[in-house]
mmCIF file of C-alpha atoms in Angstrom:
data_model
loop_
_atom_site.group_PDB
_atom_site.id
_atom_site.type_symbol
_atom_site.label_atom_id
_atom_site.label_comp_id
_atom_site.label_asym_id
_atom_site.label_seq_id
_atom_site.Cartn_x
_atom_site.Cartn_y
_atom_site.Cartn_z
ATOM 1 C CA MET K 1 -52.300 -36.661 -35.648
ATOM 2 C CA THR K 2 -51.474 -34.006 -33.179
ATOM 3 C CA SER K 3 -49.175 -36.675 -30.996
ATOM 4 C CA ASN K 4 -47.266 -37.164 -34.398
ATOM 5 C CA VAL K 5 -46.547 -33.490 -34.850
ATOM 6 C CA LYS K 6 -45.156 -33.128 -31.457
ATOM 7 C CA ASN K 7 -42.721 -36.083 -31.810
ATOM 8 C CA LYS K 8 -41.631 -34.880 -35.236
ATOM 9 C CA LYS K 9 -41.175 -31.369 -33.752
ATOM 10 C CA ILE K 10 -39.422 -33.206 -30.993
ATOM 11 C CA MET K 11 -37.090 -35.238 -33.382
ATOM 12 C CA VAL K 12 -35.902 -32.321 -35.270
ATOM 13 C CA ARG K 13 -35.107 -30.549 -31.855
ATOM 14 C CA MET K 14 -33.265 -33.409 -30.907
ATOM 15 C CA SER K 15 -31.316 -33.621 -34.289
ATOM 16 C CA ILE K 16 -30.341 -29.832 -34.305
ATOM 17 C CA THR K 17 -29.348 -30.144 -30.562
ATOM 18 C CA ILE K 18 -26.998 -33.320 -31.420
ATOM 19 C CA ILE K 19 -25.567 -31.463 -34.388
ATOM 20 C CA VAL K 20 -24.848 -28.158 -32.280
ATOM 21 C CA ILE K 21 -23.134 -30.397 -30.325
ATOM 22 C CA GLY K 22 -21.426 -31.782 -33.002
ATOM 23 C CA ILE K 23 -19.866 -28.887 -34.312
ATOM 24 C CA PHE K 24 -19.074 -27.843 -30.792
ATOM 25 C CA ILE K 25 -17.148 -30.940 -30.226
ATOM 26 C CA SER K 26 -15.661 -30.761 -33.609
ATOM 27 C CA SER K 27 -14.324 -27.018 -32.776
ATOM 28 C CA LEU K 28 -12.922 -28.470 -29.459
ATOM 29 C CA ASN K 29 -11.132 -31.357 -31.221
ATOM 30 C CA LEU K 30 -9.704 -29.058 -33.654
ATOM 31 C CA THR K 31 -8.618 -26.446 -30.647
ATOM 32 C CA GLN K 32 -6.974 -29.336 -28.858
ATOM 33 C CA THR K 33 -5.282 -30.461 -31.704
ATOM 34 C CA ALA K 34 -4.023 -27.068 -32.776
ATOM 35 C CA ILE K 35 -2.948 -26.679 -28.954
ATOM 36 C CA ALA K 36 -1.024 -29.894 -29.083
ATOM 37 C CA GLN K 37 0.661 -29.182 -32.126
ATOM 38 C CA GLN K 38 1.895 -25.939 -30.949
ATOM 39 C CA ARG K 39 3.365 -27.452 -27.569
ATOM 40 C CA LEU K 40 5.002 -30.249 -29.702
ATOM 41 C CA HIS K 41 6.640 -27.318 -32.251
ATOM 42 C CA GLN K 42 7.465 -25.138 -29.384
ATOM 43 C CA GLN K 43 9.828 -28.150 -27.934
ATOM 44 C CA GLN K 44 11.411 -28.745 -31.346
ATOM 45 C CA THR K 45 11.916 -24.994 -32.149
ATOM 46 C CA ASN K 46 13.450 -24.752 -28.449
ATOM 47 C CA ALA K 47 15.994 -26.896 -28.972
ATOM 48 C CA PHE K 48 17.920 -24.992 -31.607
ATOM 49 C CA ASP K 49 17.291 -21.697 -29.678
ATOM 50 C CA GLY K 50 20.579 -20.047 -29.853
ATOM 51 C CA THR K 51 22.405 -22.710 -32.656
ATOM 52 C CA THR K 52 24.600 -20.695 -35.048
ATOM 53 C CA PHE K 53 25.331 -21.582 -38.642
ATOM 54 C CA ARG K 54 27.354 -20.417 -41.305
ATOM 55 C CA ILE K 55 26.988 -19.018 -44.944
ATOM 56 C CA ASP K 56 30.285 -18.433 -46.494
ATOM 57 C CA ASN K 57 32.203 -16.783 -44.035
ATOM 58 C CA MET K 58 29.346 -14.964 -41.811
ATOM 59 C CA THR K 59 28.011 -16.602 -38.840
ATOM 60 C CA PHE K 60 24.220 -16.233 -38.304
ATOM 61 C CA SER K 61 21.869 -17.601 -35.291
ATOM 62 C CA HIS K 62 18.635 -19.058 -34.672
ATOM 63 C CA ARG K 63 16.625 -16.971 -32.049
ATOM 64 C CA LEU K 64 13.049 -17.308 -30.846
ATOM 65 C CA ALA K 65 10.725 -14.830 -29.042
ATOM 66 C CA ILE K 66 7.525 -14.150 -27.944
ATOM 67 C CA VAL K 67 5.524 -11.524 -29.767
ATOM 68 C CA ASN K 68 1.961 -10.318 -30.020
ATOM 69 C CA GLY K 69 0.768 -14.263 -28.626
ATOM 70 C CA ILE K 70 3.235 -16.317 -30.622
ATOM 71 C CA GLN K 71 6.442 -17.445 -30.919
ATOM 72 C CA MET K 72 8.631 -16.463 -33.820
ATOM 73 C CA HIS K 73 11.495 -17.785 -34.982
ATOM 74 C CA TYR K 74 13.930 -15.717 -36.903
ATOM 75 C CA VAL K 75 17.743 -15.606 -38.148
ATOM 76 C CA ILE K 76 20.013 -12.990 -37.201
ATOM 77 C CA GLY K 77 23.770 -11.914 -37.853
ATOM 78 C CA GLY K 78 26.176 -9.066 -39.485
ATOM 79 C CA LYS K 79 27.047 -6.090 -37.384
ATOM 80 C CA GLY K 80 25.861 -2.557 -38.217
ATOM 81 C CA ASP K 81 22.343 -0.412 -39.340
ATOM 82 C CA PRO K 82 19.281 -3.226 -39.073
ATOM 83 C CA ILE K 83 18.173 -4.568 -42.306
ATOM 84 C CA VAL K 84 14.773 -7.075 -42.018
ATOM 85 C CA LEU K 85 13.795 -9.631 -44.651
ATOM 86 C CA LEU K 86 10.313 -10.776 -44.974
ATOM 87 C CA HIS K 87 9.776 -13.996 -46.731
ATOM 88 C CA GLY K 88 6.915 -14.519 -49.401
ATOM 89 C CA PHE K 89 4.868 -18.426 -49.976
ATOM 90 C CA PRO K 90 5.575 -20.769 -50.149
ATOM 91 C CA GLU K 91 8.603 -20.340 -48.658
ATOM 92 C CA THR K 92 10.628 -19.560 -45.216
ATOM 93 C CA TRP K 93 13.506 -16.995 -44.007
ATOM 94 C CA TYR K 94 15.592 -19.716 -46.106
ATOM 95 C CA GLU K 95 14.747 -17.777 -49.483
ATOM 96 C CA TRP K 96 17.063 -14.832 -48.550
ATOM 97 C CA ARG K 97 19.982 -17.535 -48.037
ATOM 98 C CA ASN K 98 22.027 -15.954 -51.101
ATOM 99 C CA ILE K 99 21.458 -12.509 -50.312
ATOM 100 C CA MET K 100 22.255 -12.493 -46.083
ATOM 101 C CA PRO K 101 26.073 -12.959 -46.395
ATOM 102 C CA SER K 102 26.866 -9.674 -48.269
ATOM 103 C CA LEU K 103 24.684 -7.722 -46.505
ATOM 104 C CA ALA K 104 25.601 -9.066 -43.014
ATOM 105 C CA LYS K 105 29.140 -7.642 -43.663
ATOM 106 C CA ASN K 106 27.798 -4.098 -43.398
ATOM 107 C CA TYR K 107 24.394 -4.418 -41.771
ATOM 108 C CA THR K 108 22.488 -6.280 -38.715
ATOM 109 C CA VAL K 109 20.212 -8.628 -40.851
ATOM 110 C CA ILE K 110 16.999 -10.173 -39.233
ATOM 111 C CA VAL K 111 15.197 -12.431 -41.151
ATOM 112 C CA PRO K 112 12.206 -14.098 -39.431
ATOM 113 C CA ASP K 113 9.823 -16.749 -40.226
ATOM 114 C CA LEU K 114 6.288 -15.220 -40.422
ATOM 115 C CA ARG K 115 3.362 -16.237 -38.383
ATOM 116 C CA GLY K 116 2.492 -19.646 -38.595
ATOM 117 C CA LEU K 117 5.231 -20.616 -41.050
ATOM 118 C CA GLY K 118 8.643 -22.162 -41.295
ATOM 119 C CA ASP K 119 9.675 -22.438 -37.496
ATOM 120 C CA SER K 120 7.221 -19.677 -35.853
ATOM 121 C CA SER K 121 4.241 -21.127 -34.044
ATOM 122 C CA LYS K 122 0.853 -21.798 -36.238
ATOM 123 C CA PRO K 123 -1.951 -20.048 -34.757
ATOM 124 C CA LEU K 124 -5.462 -20.258 -36.020
ATOM 125 C CA THR K 125 -6.199 -16.936 -36.779
ATOM 126 C CA GLY K 126 -4.154 -13.324 -37.071
ATOM 127 C CA TYR K 127 -2.939 -13.448 -40.368
ATOM 128 C CA ASP K 128 -3.884 -10.314 -41.830
ATOM 129 C CA GLY K 129 -1.177 -7.590 -42.258
ATOM 130 C CA ASN K 130 -1.947 -5.292 -39.495
ATOM 131 C CA THR K 131 -1.666 -8.182 -37.247
ATOM 132 C CA THR K 132 1.353 -9.681 -38.659
ATOM 133 C CA ALA K 133 2.855 -5.886 -38.493
ATOM 134 C CA GLU K 134 2.361 -6.038 -34.882
ATOM 135 C CA ASP K 135 3.998 -9.282 -34.687
ATOM 136 C CA LEU K 136 7.521 -7.464 -36.493
ATOM 137 C CA ASN K 137 6.571 -4.470 -34.128
ATOM 138 C CA GLN K 138 7.167 -6.028 -30.815
ATOM 139 C CA LEU K 139 10.240 -8.061 -32.487
ATOM 140 C CA ILE K 140 11.747 -4.846 -33.614
ATOM 141 C CA SER K 141 11.111 -3.072 -30.238
ATOM 142 C CA GLN K 142 12.478 -6.313 -28.147
ATOM 143 C CA LEU K 143 15.333 -6.008 -30.253
ATOM 144 C CA GLY K 144 16.134 -2.544 -29.678
ATOM 145 C CA PHE K 145 16.059 -1.108 -32.765
ATOM 146 C CA LYS K 146 14.760 2.302 -33.204
ATOM 147 C CA LYS K 147 15.360 2.297 -36.950
ATOM 148 C CA ILE K 148 15.422 -0.499 -40.018
ATOM 149 C CA PHE K 149 15.473 -0.983 -43.535
ATOM 150 C CA LEU K 150 12.581 -3.152 -44.262
ATOM 151 C CA VAL K 151 12.742 -5.526 -47.339
ATOM 152 C CA ALA K 152 9.790 -8.026 -48.216
ATOM 153 C CA HIS K 153 8.716 -10.394 -51.080
ATOM 154 C CA ASP K 154 5.266 -11.859 -52.133
ATOM 155 C CA ILE K 155 3.019 -12.007 -48.979
ATOM 156 C CA GLY K 156 5.718 -10.574 -46.944
ATOM 157 C CA ALA K 157 5.017 -7.487 -48.635
ATOM 158 C CA GLN K 158 1.532 -7.122 -46.790
ATOM 159 C CA THR K 159 3.523 -7.095 -43.639
ATOM 160 C CA ALA K 160 6.034 -4.605 -44.359
ATOM 161 C CA PHE K 161 3.636 -2.195 -45.807
ATOM 162 C CA ALA K 162 1.314 -2.085 -42.860
ATOM 163 C CA TYR K 163 4.255 -1.922 -40.598
ATOM 164 C CA ALA K 164 5.839 1.128 -42.462
ATOM 165 C CA GLU K 165 2.387 2.697 -42.636
ATOM 166 C CA ILE K 166 1.593 2.279 -38.437
ATOM 167 C CA ARG K 167 5.386 2.795 -37.976
ATOM 168 C CA PRO K 168 6.142 5.342 -40.064
ATOM 169 C CA ASN K 169 8.834 6.704 -37.706
ATOM 170 C CA ILE K 170 10.821 3.094 -37.557
ATOM 171 C CA VAL K 171 11.265 2.546 -41.122
ATOM 172 C CA SER K 172 13.486 4.465 -43.169
ATOM 173 C CA LYS K 173 13.257 2.865 -46.788
ATOM 174 C CA LEU K 174 10.770 -0.136 -47.761
ATOM 175 C CA VAL K 175 11.951 -2.189 -50.610
ATOM 176 C CA ILE K 176 8.983 -4.658 -51.941
ATOM 177 C CA MET K 177 9.355 -7.633 -54.397
ATOM 178 C CA ASP K 178 6.711 -8.555 -56.759
ATOM 179 C CA TYR K 179 3.632 -8.507 -54.677
ATOM 180 C CA ILE K 180 0.015 -7.186 -55.772
ATOM 181 C CA PHE K 181 -1.812 -5.788 -52.844
ATOM 182 C CA PRO K 182 -5.187 -6.237 -51.915
ATOM 183 C CA GLY K 183 -7.198 -3.228 -52.673
ATOM 184 C CA PHE K 184 -4.958 -2.015 -55.259
ATOM 185 C CA LEU K 185 -4.725 -4.518 -57.937
ATOM 186 C CA PRO K 186 -2.885 -3.680 -61.296
ATOM 187 C CA PRO K 187 -5.637 -3.972 -64.009
ATOM 188 C CA GLN K 188 -3.484 -6.925 -65.679
ATOM 189 C CA PHE K 189 -4.242 -8.952 -62.935
ATOM 190 C CA GLY K 190 -7.866 -8.519 -63.121
ATOM 191 C CA GLN K 191 -10.480 -7.993 -60.311
ATOM 192 C CA ASN K 192 -9.512 -10.631 -57.704
ATOM 193 C CA GLY K 193 -5.984 -11.305 -58.887
ATOM 194 C CA PRO K 194 -4.793 -15.023 -60.429
ATOM 195 C CA TRP K 195 -6.803 -17.843 -60.100
ATOM 196 C CA TRP K 196 -4.487 -19.302 -57.475
ATOM 197 C CA PHE K 197 -5.767 -16.036 -55.367
ATOM 198 C CA THR K 198 -9.264 -17.241 -55.401
ATOM 199 C CA PHE K 199 -8.749 -21.071 -55.087
ATOM 200 C CA HIS K 200 -6.034 -20.364 -51.798
ATOM 201 C CA GLN K 201 -9.168 -18.560 -50.116
ATOM 202 C CA VAL K 202 -11.470 -21.559 -50.682
ATOM 203 C CA PRO K 203 -12.006 -22.515 -46.928
ATOM 204 C CA ASN K 204 -10.418 -26.165 -46.151
ATOM 205 C CA LEU K 205 -10.288 -27.225 -49.747
ATOM 206 C CA PRO K 206 -6.868 -26.490 -50.543
ATOM 207 C CA GLU K 207 -5.275 -28.215 -47.602
ATOM 208 C CA PHE K 208 -7.134 -30.906 -48.153
ATOM 209 C CA LEU K 209 -6.179 -31.652 -51.766
ATOM 210 C CA VAL K 210 -2.456 -30.573 -50.884
ATOM 211 C CA GLU K 211 -1.919 -32.631 -48.227
ATOM 212 C CA GLY K 212 0.566 -35.236 -48.838
ATOM 213 C CA LYS K 213 1.775 -33.773 -51.957
ATOM 214 C CA GLU K 214 3.195 -30.434 -50.722
ATOM 215 C CA ARG K 215 6.582 -31.018 -52.586
ATOM 216 C CA GLU K 216 4.588 -31.667 -55.982
ATOM 217 C CA TYR K 217 2.371 -28.276 -54.962
ATOM 218 C CA ILE K 218 5.356 -25.846 -54.548
ATOM 219 C CA SER K 219 7.528 -27.428 -56.903
ATOM 220 C CA SER K 220 4.422 -26.653 -59.814
ATOM 221 C CA PHE K 221 4.159 -23.089 -57.970
ATOM 222 C CA VAL K 222 8.300 -22.837 -58.587
ATOM 223 C CA LYS K 223 7.823 -23.433 -61.855
ATOM 224 C CA MET K 224 4.634 -21.405 -63.226
ATOM 225 C CA LEU K 225 6.165 -18.427 -61.822
ATOM 226 C CA GLY K 226 9.781 -18.770 -62.147
ATOM 227 C CA TYR K 227 11.822 -17.755 -65.155
ATOM 228 C CA ASN K 228 14.847 -19.837 -64.151
ATOM 229 C CA PRO K 229 12.999 -22.399 -61.902
ATOM 230 C CA TYR K 230 16.195 -24.344 -61.011
ATOM 231 C CA ALA K 231 17.214 -21.122 -58.990
ATOM 232 C CA ILE K 232 15.159 -23.114 -56.873
ATOM 233 C CA THR K 233 17.376 -26.714 -56.477
ATOM 234 C CA LYS K 234 15.999 -30.003 -55.294
ATOM 235 C CA GLU K 235 17.851 -29.370 -52.001
ATOM 236 C CA ASP K 236 16.099 -25.955 -51.395
ATOM 237 C CA LEU K 237 12.568 -27.905 -52.485
ATOM 238 C CA ASP K 238 13.429 -30.666 -49.947
ATOM 239 C CA ILE K 239 13.621 -27.778 -47.167
ATOM 240 C CA TYR K 240 10.558 -25.614 -48.042
ATOM 241 C CA THR K 241 8.501 -29.481 -48.378
ATOM 242 C CA GLU K 242 9.648 -30.292 -44.613
ATOM 243 C CA LYS K 243 8.508 -27.002 -43.238
ATOM 244 C CA TYR K 244 5.152 -26.725 -45.609
ATOM 245 C CA SER K 245 4.660 -30.735 -44.540
ATOM 246 C CA ALA K 246 4.467 -29.933 -40.723
ATOM 247 C CA PRO K 247 0.779 -29.642 -38.870
ATOM 248 C CA GLY K 248 -0.936 -26.924 -39.822
ATOM 249 C CA ALA K 249 1.669 -24.922 -42.121
ATOM 250 C CA MET K 250 -0.180 -25.231 -45.507
ATOM 251 C CA ARG K 251 -3.317 -23.789 -43.939
ATOM 252 C CA ASP K 252 -1.402 -21.160 -42.485
ATOM 253 C CA GLY K 253 -0.196 -20.069 -45.959
ATOM 254 C CA PHE K 254 -3.663 -20.263 -47.632
ATOM 255 C CA GLU K 255 -4.366 -17.962 -44.251
ATOM 256 C CA TYR K 256 -2.609 -15.582 -45.399
ATOM 257 C CA TYR K 257 -4.578 -15.756 -48.703
ATOM 258 C CA ARG K 258 -7.947 -15.798 -47.033
ATOM 259 C CA ALA K 259 -6.775 -12.548 -45.295
ATOM 260 C CA PHE K 260 -6.853 -10.603 -48.683
ATOM 261 C CA PRO K 261 -10.535 -9.283 -48.269
ATOM 262 C CA LYS K 262 -9.498 -7.878 -44.904
ATOM 263 C CA ASP K 263 -6.070 -6.746 -46.228
ATOM 264 C CA ALA K 264 -7.717 -4.730 -49.062
ATOM 265 C CA VAL K 265 -9.889 -2.841 -46.192
ATOM 266 C CA GLN K 266 -7.147 -2.404 -44.425
ATOM 267 C CA ASP K 267 -4.812 -1.051 -46.926
ATOM 268 C CA LYS K 268 -7.250 1.594 -47.969
ATOM 269 C CA ALA K 269 -8.077 2.651 -44.760
ATOM 270 C CA LEU K 270 -3.968 3.429 -44.052
ATOM 271 C CA VAL K 271 -3.806 4.985 -47.346
ATOM 272 C CA ASN K 272 -6.581 7.314 -47.300
ATOM 273 C CA GLN K 273 -5.184 8.252 -43.535
ATOM 274 C CA SER K 274 -1.822 9.070 -45.137
ATOM 275 C CA LYS K 275 -0.219 7.788 -48.220
ATOM 276 C CA LEU K 276 3.383 6.119 -47.490
ATOM 277 C CA GLN K 277 5.911 9.187 -47.274
ATOM 278 C CA ILE K 278 9.356 7.054 -47.087
ATOM 279 C CA PRO K 279 10.998 6.006 -50.339
ATOM 280 C CA VAL K 280 10.323 2.804 -51.582
ATOM 281 C CA LEU K 281 11.559 0.160 -54.028
ATOM 282 C CA VAL K 282 10.182 -2.283 -56.279
ATOM 283 C CA LEU K 283 11.693 -4.889 -57.581
ATOM 284 C CA GLU K 284 9.644 -6.812 -59.972
ATOM 285 C CA ALA K 285 9.632 -10.004 -62.284
ATOM 286 C CA ASP K 286 9.819 -9.373 -66.248
ATOM 287 C CA PHE K 287 8.576 -13.089 -67.014
ATOM 288 C CA TYR K 288 5.947 -15.307 -65.815
ATOM 289 C CA PRO K 289 5.183 -18.576 -67.572
ATOM 290 C CA VAL K 290 1.630 -18.578 -66.096
ATOM 291 C CA PHE K 291 0.739 -15.821 -68.047
ATOM 292 C CA GLY K 292 2.540 -16.264 -71.285
ATOM 293 C CA GLY K 293 5.743 -15.022 -71.066
ATOM 294 C CA ALA K 294 7.607 -11.242 -70.974
ATOM 295 C CA VAL K 295 5.405 -8.932 -68.407
ATOM 296 C CA GLN K 296 4.582 -5.625 -70.050
ATOM 297 C CA GLY K 297 5.713 -2.509 -67.991
ATOM 298 C CA LEU K 298 5.979 -2.272 -64.592
ATOM 299 C CA PRO K 299 2.363 -2.861 -63.313
ATOM 300 C CA VAL K 300 3.590 -3.617 -59.301
ATOM 301 C CA ALA K 301 5.090 -0.339 -59.224
ATOM 302 C CA ASP K 302 2.309 1.620 -60.955
ATOM 303 C CA ALA K 303 -0.186 0.137 -58.351
ATOM 304 C CA VAL K 304 1.914 0.811 -55.354
ATOM 305 C CA LYS K 305 2.220 4.663 -56.229
ATOM 306 C CA ALA K 306 -1.498 5.166 -55.203
ATOM 307 C CA MET K 307 -0.260 3.888 -51.981
ATOM 308 C CA ALA K 308 3.107 5.905 -51.573
ATOM 309 C CA GLN K 309 4.403 8.875 -52.642
ATOM 310 C CA ASN K 310 8.172 8.191 -53.640
ATOM 311 C CA VAL K 311 8.259 4.756 -55.399
ATOM 312 C CA THR K 312 10.876 3.802 -57.816
ATOM 313 C CA GLY K 313 10.187 0.520 -59.982
ATOM 314 C CA ILE K 314 12.630 -1.411 -61.646
ATOM 315 C CA LYS K 315 12.130 -4.618 -63.575
ATOM 316 C CA VAL K 316 14.670 -7.463 -62.617
ATOM 317 C CA PRO K 317 16.103 -8.791 -66.040
ATOM 318 C CA ASN K 318 15.674 -12.497 -66.727
ATOM 319 C CA SER K 319 13.538 -13.432 -63.732
ATOM 320 C CA GLY K 320 10.292 -14.401 -62.768
ATOM 321 C CA HIS K 321 8.862 -14.176 -59.162
ATOM 322 C CA TRP K 322 11.326 -15.543 -57.513
ATOM 323 C CA ILE K 323 13.367 -12.529 -57.553
ATOM 324 C CA PRO K 324 15.663 -13.258 -54.235
ATOM 325 C CA GLU K 325 16.761 -16.699 -55.566
ATOM 326 C CA GLU K 326 16.887 -16.218 -59.356
ATOM 327 C CA GLN K 327 18.868 -12.729 -59.528
ATOM 328 C CA PRO K 328 20.361 -12.569 -55.817
ATOM 329 C CA GLN K 329 23.459 -10.507 -57.677
ATOM 330 C CA PHE K 330 20.993 -7.804 -58.930
ATOM 331 C CA VAL K 331 19.127 -7.844 -56.019
ATOM 332 C CA ILE K 332 22.280 -7.064 -53.807
ATOM 333 C CA LYS K 333 23.403 -4.334 -56.135
ATOM 334 C CA GLN K 334 20.085 -2.733 -56.102
ATOM 335 C CA LEU K 335 20.099 -2.768 -52.372
ATOM 336 C CA ALA K 336 23.283 -1.348 -51.789
ATOM 337 C CA LYS K 337 22.377 1.738 -54.166
ATOM 338 C CA PHE K 338 19.068 2.233 -52.705
ATOM 339 C CA PHE K 339 20.152 1.588 -49.283
ATOM 340 C CA GLY K 340 23.252 3.833 -49.719
ATOM 341 C CA GLY K 341 25.977 1.964 -51.162
ATOM 342 C CA ASN K 342 29.185 0.327 -50.394
ATOM 343 C CA SER K 343 32.013 -1.223 -52.372
ATOM 344 C CA ASN K 344 31.762 -4.741 -50.102
ATOM 345 C CA PHE K 345 28.434 -4.959 -50.831
ATOM 346 C CA THR K 346 28.473 -7.650 -53.244
ATOM 347 C CA ASN K 347 27.674 -11.318 -53.304
ATOM 348 C CA THR K 348 29.884 -14.199 -52.409
ATOM 349 C CA SER K 349 27.288 -16.702 -51.122
ATOM 350 C CA LYS K 350 28.418 -20.217 -52.049
ATOM 351 C CA GLY K 351 25.724 -22.292 -49.856
ATOM 352 C CA ILE K 352 24.794 -22.896 -46.017
ATOM 353 C CA HIS K 353 27.185 -24.671 -44.057
ATOM 354 C CA PRO K 354 25.893 -25.651 -40.532
#
């Protein structure tokens, strides 16, 4: 009997040891795969570093920078005071294509791909606002800018707010487009936010279900949040799908949502230390199909007022969540007014010409 008990204990220990070794080997394989993907990605992106393209008559170039331990891709063009544009999910720098040429007439326009997305490298960690703000801080420092205007949509706003709070001497004015901040959710969106906030935070499952169906998922996202979903064309969807079909890209998009609990703690800590003092313009949608239609009031701007001292909220007419793509003309006019105005600051975009 004693011998049987000892044998069972030995077998249990061996089983536990085998499981631990299996987990360790799996983690090694995951790390090695990530490293291999990172090297391949760097080789591919290095090929277009410095290449130029045109949107209307304005020239922009692709650039790469090593910041905060990652390789960040960004697009730059124009001349004058710097404006930085930060994209949302499931998008890349490309979401600003209809805004960039008008801005570039009077400003230096810098449009990064956020960590893990587009043509930036894809680390396994670092998707909280404070970390991505440091990504941006190092990029701005390398470019030598002492003051910037900052514009951000969706998850890009998390990076933008953290950066403006941590580096208030660098950001002159901040524009936030249609983003609800963890820790400061408007009551209309419930305690945990819309259903996809919860779904995207589930470990591993969303990327498993979406793999191979990235286009369908992105397309459904566009339709359920857009007043005019056709503002994002089939060709635009092709571009987003290509970037989010890359190994690790969807996972990294979901990692921004998985960082929300950490973002909530960080946001509250920053606000408790000091509410943001610089002028903030909030542009928000007036129509959400997923929520049944017209949006009442200015829920995003009202929530941001708990985070910043000087907030102006504007509802974008005939627009859903995809404001820069659904209503670029309106956005350009609001940016012109907010940043100082210029008679040449008009929308002339007709498309990208490589």
